[in-house]
Amino acid sequence: MPVTPDGVALRRAAADRFAAWVRDSAADVPLPGSGRTWERFQALHGLGREDLALARLAEGHADAVAILAELGAPAPAPGERWGVWAAQPPGARLTARPGADGLWQLDGVKPYCSGAHSCTHALVTADTEEGRRLFAVATAVPGYAPVPGTWQAVGMAGSDTPDVRFTGVPAMPLGGVDAYVGRPGFAHGGIGVAACWLGGARGVADTLFASAVRRAPDQIAAAHLGAVDVALHGAECVLRIAAAEIDADPADRGGDAALRAMRARAAVERVGTLVLEHVGRALGAGPLCHDARHARRVADLTVYLRQHHGDRDLAALGTSLVAPPEDTPR
């Protein structure tokens, strides 16, 4: 099924905003563990509050910058827009084999490639004979092809997240086997995604707060408003604490990064879900039907929150809490 004209327009508009953000603001986002991690989370939160599709693209670029720095690779050049494509759902598989001049070649399909049409470069995980590795690729090369019709989402339509087919695409390896998931920044980056979610939840809640300013809420609406405020405040506290802990131990010498990330992501996902419920019950169908910006925010947040895997991620958290210390995920 082809992408609808509206979907193409949303994708292109988000791509334009992404290019402008990279040009004007990306360099101002601090690295995680730099002593300014809360500023990083605030920047991502602010993007999510305004525009979740842009936040998804910007978070990918900011994460790529952090990964390149952590693995000792050159920073993106001016004008380059990077993504991080590391999803590993069942089915589609991307493989890498050694090629010439120190480069490798990628073949297969990579799902969920946000910014597939707008990123100039990407960090991509692929399977090798030794195990899964991370590679840097350019997108303006023969053999790189977003797969039409593989991103049909109404929510997050602008994030441009189709599958991509790679056919003999040259790639530069970064680090060894499992370097992507084995570094402390993998967990730090996961909390950055949660900062985008929380920004999206705040954006949805803005409609409820604006409604209360226009007209004094009755007791039922006031109760929803209070519940939303408490939830958002609690999630912000979680992220503040996580940022301080990351800055105190950026290399994760204490071994707490994975547990911290799982807790923070679960807490923010729950708050985002609660905000959607309370705002919907307080305001009814009106803003969903007559306020295009609010309707887009609700649709986008509903999809974006599913980057958290729900009960599976909670099960992973619970398992880590009772695992012997040497078996606790790092």
XYZ file of C-alpha atoms in Angstrom:
330
model
C 0.000 0.000 0.000
C 1.534 3.379 -0.972
C 2.050 6.183 1.520
C -0.845 8.669 1.382
C -0.227 12.241 0.145
C -0.852 13.489 3.679
C 1.795 11.091 4.964
C 4.333 12.314 2.414
C 3.576 15.932 3.328
C 4.031 15.221 7.054
C 7.287 13.397 6.357
C 8.685 16.223 4.258
C 7.624 18.903 6.718
C 9.284 17.027 9.587
C 12.402 16.540 7.455
C 12.620 20.297 6.893
C 12.272 20.978 10.630
C 14.890 18.305 11.337
C 17.382 19.865 8.922
C 16.838 23.284 10.497
C 17.291 21.867 14.009
C 20.545 20.128 13.061
C 21.816 23.338 11.490
C 20.808 25.670 14.312
C 20.553 23.721 17.580
C 22.074 20.238 17.513
C 25.506 21.427 18.569
C 24.008 22.893 21.763
C 22.839 19.506 23.098
C 25.332 18.283 25.746
C 26.648 14.746 25.696
C 25.326 12.340 28.348
C 27.653 12.106 31.320
C 29.191 15.485 30.549
C 27.980 17.079 33.772
C 25.069 18.590 31.857
C 22.885 15.533 31.275
C 19.812 17.265 32.700
C 20.251 19.984 30.064
C 20.317 17.251 27.437
C 17.110 15.731 28.762
C 15.489 19.172 28.933
C 16.331 19.794 25.272
C 14.794 16.486 24.229
C 11.787 17.093 26.473
C 11.237 20.493 24.871
C 11.336 18.999 21.386
C 8.843 16.328 22.396
C 6.496 18.865 23.879
C 6.389 20.828 20.626
C 6.675 18.105 17.981
C 7.185 14.399 18.639
C 8.083 13.549 15.039
C 10.868 16.112 15.118
C 11.887 14.879 18.571
C 12.256 11.346 17.245
C 14.545 12.493 14.439
C 16.509 14.879 16.643
C 16.942 12.285 19.391
C 18.378 9.866 16.827
C 20.892 12.444 15.639
C 21.843 13.419 19.205
C 22.225 9.752 20.131
C 24.430 9.139 17.091
C 26.664 12.061 18.095
C 27.009 10.560 21.586
C 27.732 7.065 20.250
C 30.398 8.317 17.850
C 32.070 10.203 20.696
C 31.892 7.217 23.046
C 33.412 4.870 20.468
C 36.156 7.299 19.479
C 34.855 7.995 15.965
C 34.811 11.403 14.226
C 31.875 13.676 14.954
C 29.341 14.360 12.200
C 30.427 16.968 9.687
C 28.389 20.171 9.299
C 25.171 19.504 7.423
C 25.134 15.765 8.142
C 21.966 14.347 9.673
C 22.387 11.017 11.450
C 20.035 8.308 12.640
C 20.503 5.233 14.821
C 18.832 2.140 13.390
C 19.207 -0.746 15.792
C 15.759 -2.370 16.042
C 15.861 -6.165 15.973
C 12.265 -7.442 15.630
C 11.641 -10.990 14.421
C 11.720 -11.518 10.689
C 13.790 -8.986 8.770
C 17.557 -9.444 9.009
C 20.518 -7.319 8.029
C 23.914 -8.976 7.574
C 27.430 -7.614 7.114
C 30.484 -9.164 5.494
C 34.020 -7.821 5.068
C 34.688 -5.960 1.854
C 37.580 -3.971 0.454
C 39.663 -1.151 1.973
C 38.548 -1.857 5.532
C 34.878 -1.387 4.675
C 32.139 -3.986 5.015
C 29.041 -4.570 2.910
C 25.503 -4.621 4.256
C 22.755 -6.777 2.752
C 19.185 -7.328 3.878
C 16.390 -5.322 5.451
C 16.516 -3.109 8.527
C 13.135 -2.251 10.102
C 12.095 0.996 11.793
C 14.617 3.400 10.267
C 13.461 6.828 11.436
C 14.497 9.533 9.006
C 15.084 7.030 6.214
C 14.503 9.704 3.563
C 16.101 12.631 5.403
C 19.167 11.271 7.208
C 22.438 11.602 5.322
C 24.104 8.957 7.503
C 23.143 6.335 10.055
C 24.557 3.987 12.649
C 23.160 0.547 11.899
C 23.439 -2.788 13.702
C 23.956 -5.862 11.539
C 24.723 -9.537 12.068
C 28.193 -10.873 11.258
C 29.704 -14.342 11.567
C 31.163 -13.317 14.955
C 28.033 -11.604 16.279
C 26.151 -8.334 16.030
C 28.179 -5.219 15.250
C 27.625 -1.518 14.660
C 28.347 0.159 11.337
C 28.310 3.708 9.985
C 26.711 4.144 6.563
C 25.941 6.953 4.160
C 22.480 6.912 2.619
C 23.243 8.600 -0.719
C 24.781 5.459 -2.207
C 23.617 2.774 -4.644
C 21.922 -0.134 -2.906
C 20.231 1.954 -0.212
C 16.440 1.934 -0.625
C 13.613 2.727 1.831
C 10.878 0.140 1.267
C 7.628 1.800 0.152
C 4.544 1.089 2.244
C 6.367 -0.206 5.330
C 5.443 2.769 7.553
C 1.671 3.137 7.619
C 1.325 4.637 11.087
C -1.047 7.560 11.538
C 0.738 8.534 14.738
C 4.375 9.500 14.148
C 3.758 9.601 10.400
C 6.218 12.467 10.142
C 9.028 10.465 11.741
C 9.519 8.630 8.416
C 10.272 5.207 9.902
C 10.028 2.624 7.097
C 12.094 -0.485 6.566
C 15.245 0.043 4.503
C 16.717 -2.478 2.085
C 20.499 -2.599 1.854
C 22.112 -4.231 -1.167
C 25.890 -4.223 -1.054
C 25.993 -0.908 0.823
C 29.499 -0.022 2.049
C 29.772 0.414 5.806
C 32.459 1.340 8.313
C 32.598 -0.872 11.426
C 32.598 0.862 14.808
C 33.860 -1.104 17.786
C 33.731 -4.860 18.138
C 30.964 -7.396 18.614
C 28.177 -5.997 20.825
C 29.925 -2.623 21.124
C 26.595 -0.878 20.613
C 24.786 -2.487 23.549
C 27.864 -3.080 25.706
C 28.750 0.579 26.294
C 27.383 2.609 29.224
C 25.872 5.112 26.811
C 23.392 2.530 25.568
C 21.481 2.858 28.825
C 22.002 6.626 29.022
C 20.552 6.994 25.525
C 17.490 4.978 26.453
C 16.615 7.570 29.071
C 16.961 10.282 26.442
C 14.136 8.603 24.534
C 12.049 8.710 27.715
C 12.692 12.472 27.908
C 11.066 12.776 24.474
C 8.094 10.697 25.672
C 7.665 12.929 28.705
C 7.765 16.006 26.509
C 5.031 14.478 24.378
C 2.950 13.776 27.471
C 3.413 17.363 28.600
C 2.261 18.537 25.183
C -0.923 16.463 25.425
C -1.501 17.794 28.937
C -1.095 21.374 27.704
C -4.549 21.122 26.116
C -6.084 20.190 29.463
C -4.307 23.018 31.288
C -5.329 25.514 28.598
C -8.929 24.393 28.916
C -8.812 24.945 32.671
C -7.451 28.473 32.181
C -10.227 29.366 29.752
C -12.954 28.043 32.016
C -12.758 27.077 35.666
C -12.913 23.282 35.846
C -15.614 21.448 37.736
C -14.597 18.957 40.412
C -14.218 16.068 37.965
C -12.043 18.052 35.551
C -10.034 19.430 38.482
C -9.375 15.893 39.710
C -8.067 14.892 36.264
C -5.939 18.033 36.194
C -4.463 17.237 39.586
C -3.723 13.641 38.643
C -1.934 14.755 35.481
C 0.132 17.356 37.363
C 1.275 14.849 39.996
C 2.196 12.280 37.333
C 4.177 14.717 35.211
C 5.989 16.114 38.252
C 6.917 12.632 39.411
C 8.290 11.648 36.006
C 10.325 14.847 35.831
C 11.834 14.011 39.214
C 12.760 10.554 37.924
C 14.607 12.071 34.973
C 16.344 14.680 37.140
C 17.635 11.976 39.470
C 18.705 9.801 36.532
C 20.602 12.720 34.971
C 22.446 13.422 38.234
C 23.352 9.747 38.628
C 24.639 9.543 35.047
C 26.839 12.593 35.584
C 28.135 11.094 38.841
C 29.123 7.837 37.108
C 29.202 8.279 33.318
C 31.318 5.156 32.753
C 28.904 3.058 34.866
C 31.589 1.763 37.193
C 28.838 1.038 39.701
C 26.949 -1.133 37.236
C 23.625 0.651 37.745
C 23.035 2.101 34.256
C 20.849 -0.667 32.846
C 18.615 -0.832 35.909
C 18.343 2.962 35.991
C 17.295 3.072 32.349
C 14.697 0.331 32.724
C 13.162 2.054 35.747
C 13.123 5.497 34.154
C 11.648 4.298 30.879
C 8.959 2.267 32.655
C 8.067 5.186 34.905
C 7.765 7.647 32.027
C 5.844 5.212 29.834
C 3.331 4.731 32.627
C 2.980 8.483 33.072
C 2.497 9.015 29.344
C -0.232 6.383 29.276
C -1.889 7.909 32.344
C -1.813 11.404 30.820
C -3.475 10.157 27.639
C -6.195 8.519 29.737
C -6.867 11.464 32.057
C -6.821 14.105 29.315
C -9.135 12.020 27.159
C -11.593 11.466 29.977
C -11.497 15.100 31.076
C -11.947 16.678 27.640
C -13.889 14.044 25.701
C -13.890 13.912 21.921
C -13.944 17.672 21.348
C -10.232 18.445 20.979
C -9.597 15.147 19.193
C -12.119 16.181 16.555
C -11.600 19.953 16.358
C -8.009 20.628 17.441
C -5.636 19.220 14.825
C -2.528 19.883 16.879
C -3.890 18.071 19.922
C -5.138 15.162 17.807
C -1.676 14.834 16.251
C -0.008 14.916 19.654
C -2.269 12.170 20.980
C -1.730 9.984 17.929
C 2.030 10.552 17.962
C 2.448 9.864 21.677
C 0.329 6.715 21.476
C 2.685 5.270 18.861
C 5.943 6.591 20.306
C 5.256 5.134 23.751
C 5.202 1.698 22.202
C 8.938 1.924 21.779
C 8.678 0.724 25.363
C 7.774 -2.952 25.151
C 5.266 -2.918 27.979
C 5.118 -6.051 30.055
C 8.197 -7.523 28.365
C 10.316 -4.599 29.533
C 8.777 -4.816 33.002
C 9.617 -8.536 33.055
C 13.206 -7.723 32.125
C 13.318 -5.208 34.965
C 11.874 -7.705 37.436
C 14.291 -10.407 36.333
C 17.266 -8.088 36.789
C 16.168 -7.309 40.345
C 16.496 -10.941 41.423
C 19.391 -12.016 39.204
C 22.757 -12.783 40.846
C 25.053 -9.742 40.650
C 27.266 -11.306 37.991
C 24.237 -11.960 35.783
C 22.668 -8.498 36.079
C 22.515 -6.828 32.649
C 25.014 -4.017 32.219
